[in-house]
Amino acid sequence: MKNALLIIDIQNDYFPGGSHTLDQPENAGENAGKLLENARKIGMEIIHIQHIAVNDGADFFLPDTYGAEIHECVKPVGNEKIIKKNYPNSFRETELLTYLQAGQIENIVVCGMMTDVCVDATVRAAMDLGFSTTLIGDACATESRTLYGEVIEARGIHSGYLAGLTALGGLYANVITTEDYLK
């Protein structure tokens, strides 16, 4: 069984100074960088997912901006695959599924941003498409949100989504830490 590392939307706008800064993106980015370094070392297939916003009212990941560029902590090198997307689900209207199938990849290791949007949508779709998925929880990040006038902190959202993806005995993904994955 072949494996691939899927790095989702670790882009400049999510970091300090960007248009849509997340909670602790540096920590997630550092861990994603460790995963990327390991994947390069062992010769694992690497796929960078880059979100380009095309929807009306979008204020980050705008086409041809610094904010939409992949962050330096996971900057692609050589012939590493870059797939651009316009929706949260990395499979929707992209070549991701075809690319994975052509490479006979059955297992994907996922990290990225935001935990509760693009990462969640992609991991759930991957299960529906028959992939075995390992999600590296501490290599993901999100933001706080407001619901019914109450602020829900980023950490709670992040943990809740990770727990949901492990539902039913890990139906959607095996969720582990960077340290445990690299052992």
XYZ file of C-alpha atoms in Angstrom:
183
model
C 0.000 0.000 0.000
C 1.369 3.383 -1.001
C 1.179 6.468 1.183
C 1.018 10.189 0.504
C 1.381 13.268 2.691
C -1.402 15.767 2.021
C -0.664 19.302 3.278
C -3.840 21.392 3.154
C -3.898 25.212 2.928
C -0.860 26.085 5.029
C -0.725 29.512 3.427
C 0.530 32.962 4.416
C -2.882 34.530 5.140
C -3.314 32.186 8.130
C -0.134 33.421 9.852
C 0.531 36.673 11.756
C 0.397 39.583 9.319
C -1.944 37.683 7.014
C -5.555 38.558 6.227
C -7.048 35.725 8.320
C -4.737 34.785 11.199
C -5.559 31.536 12.990
C -4.917 30.497 16.582
C -1.315 29.276 16.935
C -0.623 28.587 13.251
C 3.128 28.595 13.945
C 2.870 25.463 16.111
C 0.835 23.599 13.499
C 3.134 24.829 10.743
C 6.236 23.697 12.604
C 4.776 20.215 13.048
C 3.690 20.095 9.402
C 7.259 21.034 8.482
C 8.533 18.035 10.468
C 6.128 15.760 8.604
C 7.249 17.226 5.293
C 10.927 16.767 6.152
C 10.266 13.138 7.095
C 8.266 12.494 3.920
C 11.098 13.878 1.811
C 13.628 11.754 3.666
C 11.714 8.490 3.169
C 10.627 9.249 -0.396
C 6.900 9.489 0.385
C 4.599 11.116 -2.170
C 3.937 14.754 -1.172
C 0.909 16.762 -2.247
C 0.456 20.429 -1.379
C -3.110 21.748 -1.504
C -3.394 25.487 -2.139
C -6.728 27.250 -1.729
C -7.431 30.100 -4.141
C -10.570 32.049 -3.231
C -12.885 32.811 -6.112
C -16.143 33.294 -4.196
C -17.781 36.723 -3.919
C -16.796 38.538 -0.750
C -13.628 36.521 -0.134
C -11.040 38.509 1.808
C -8.168 36.017 2.008
C -6.384 33.568 -0.314
C -7.111 35.985 -3.133
C -5.564 35.038 -6.492
C -2.030 36.255 -7.149
C -1.449 37.592 -3.621
C 1.302 36.901 -1.109
C -1.362 35.700 1.326
C -2.417 32.888 -1.011
C 1.138 31.575 -1.343
C 2.146 28.417 0.497
C 3.896 29.319 3.763
C 7.656 28.908 4.005
C 7.359 26.228 6.733
C 6.038 23.785 4.100
C 7.247 25.413 0.882
C 7.209 22.928 -2.022
C 10.511 21.974 -3.602
C 11.426 20.184 -6.799
C 8.592 18.274 -8.388
C 6.328 18.072 -5.315
C 2.733 18.139 -6.508
C 0.688 21.318 -5.960
C -3.074 21.086 -6.430
C -5.109 24.293 -6.401
C -8.656 24.199 -5.095
C -11.551 26.620 -4.728
C -13.708 24.736 -2.186
C -13.105 23.321 1.308
C -13.097 19.693 0.088
C -9.734 19.132 -1.609
C -11.317 16.513 -3.883
C -14.054 18.795 -5.239
C -13.377 19.901 -8.813
C -9.641 19.135 -8.542
C -7.351 16.439 -9.878
C -6.639 15.032 -6.379
C -8.633 11.796 -6.708
C -7.263 11.045 -10.183
C -3.724 11.803 -9.020
C -3.984 9.512 -5.972
C -5.530 6.716 -8.024
C -2.885 7.012 -10.756
C -0.195 6.694 -8.084
C -1.981 3.711 -6.503
C -2.051 5.573 -3.203
C -4.395 4.053 -0.637
C -3.268 5.742 2.574
C -3.058 9.470 3.142
C -1.470 11.357 6.000
C -3.166 14.734 6.425
C -2.200 17.987 8.093
C -3.287 21.556 7.479
C -5.634 24.422 8.102
C -8.459 24.955 9.117
C -9.245 21.879 11.183
C -13.014 22.371 11.058
C -13.325 23.457 7.434
C -10.949 22.250 4.720
C -9.232 19.534 6.766
C -12.540 18.116 8.004
C -14.195 18.256 4.558
C -11.227 16.541 2.915
C -10.837 13.797 5.535
C -14.537 12.920 5.410
C -14.476 12.832 1.597
C -11.344 10.649 1.664
C -13.167 8.037 3.738
C -16.127 8.107 1.349
C -13.693 7.548 -1.534
C -12.090 4.530 0.149
C -8.847 5.990 1.475
C -7.347 5.105 4.830
C -6.458 8.372 6.556
C -4.139 9.364 9.375
C -4.735 12.904 10.595
C -1.908 14.590 12.471
C -3.903 16.659 14.934
C -1.144 18.912 16.233
C -0.178 19.815 12.655
C -3.589 21.474 12.155
C -5.014 24.795 13.345
C -8.233 26.790 13.306
C -9.783 29.948 14.739
C -12.306 30.939 17.396
C -15.881 31.440 16.198
C -19.056 32.988 17.497
C -22.314 31.033 17.711
C -25.533 32.469 19.201
C -23.527 35.373 20.609
C -21.101 33.084 22.434
C -17.423 32.793 21.527
C -16.254 29.235 21.033
C -12.494 29.129 21.491
C -10.295 27.733 18.733
C -8.864 24.995 20.974
C -12.363 23.668 21.726
C -13.350 23.702 18.070
C -10.090 22.018 17.082
C -10.418 19.277 19.710
C -14.109 18.731 18.983
C -13.499 18.218 15.278
C -10.560 15.895 15.887
C -12.699 13.848 18.272
C -15.505 13.737 15.694
C -13.164 12.385 13.028
C -12.201 9.510 15.328
C -15.890 8.617 15.791
C -16.968 5.005 15.472
C -13.530 3.584 16.138
C -11.676 5.899 13.779
C -14.135 5.623 10.907
C -12.914 8.822 9.264
C -9.311 8.926 10.449
C -6.737 7.722 12.896
C -5.907 10.962 14.744
C -2.430 11.116 16.279
C 0.306 13.611 17.144
C 3.365 14.468 15.090
C 5.604 12.817 17.687
C 3.625 9.555 17.610
C 3.554 9.511 13.807
C 7.308 10.050 13.509
C 8.171 7.224 15.941
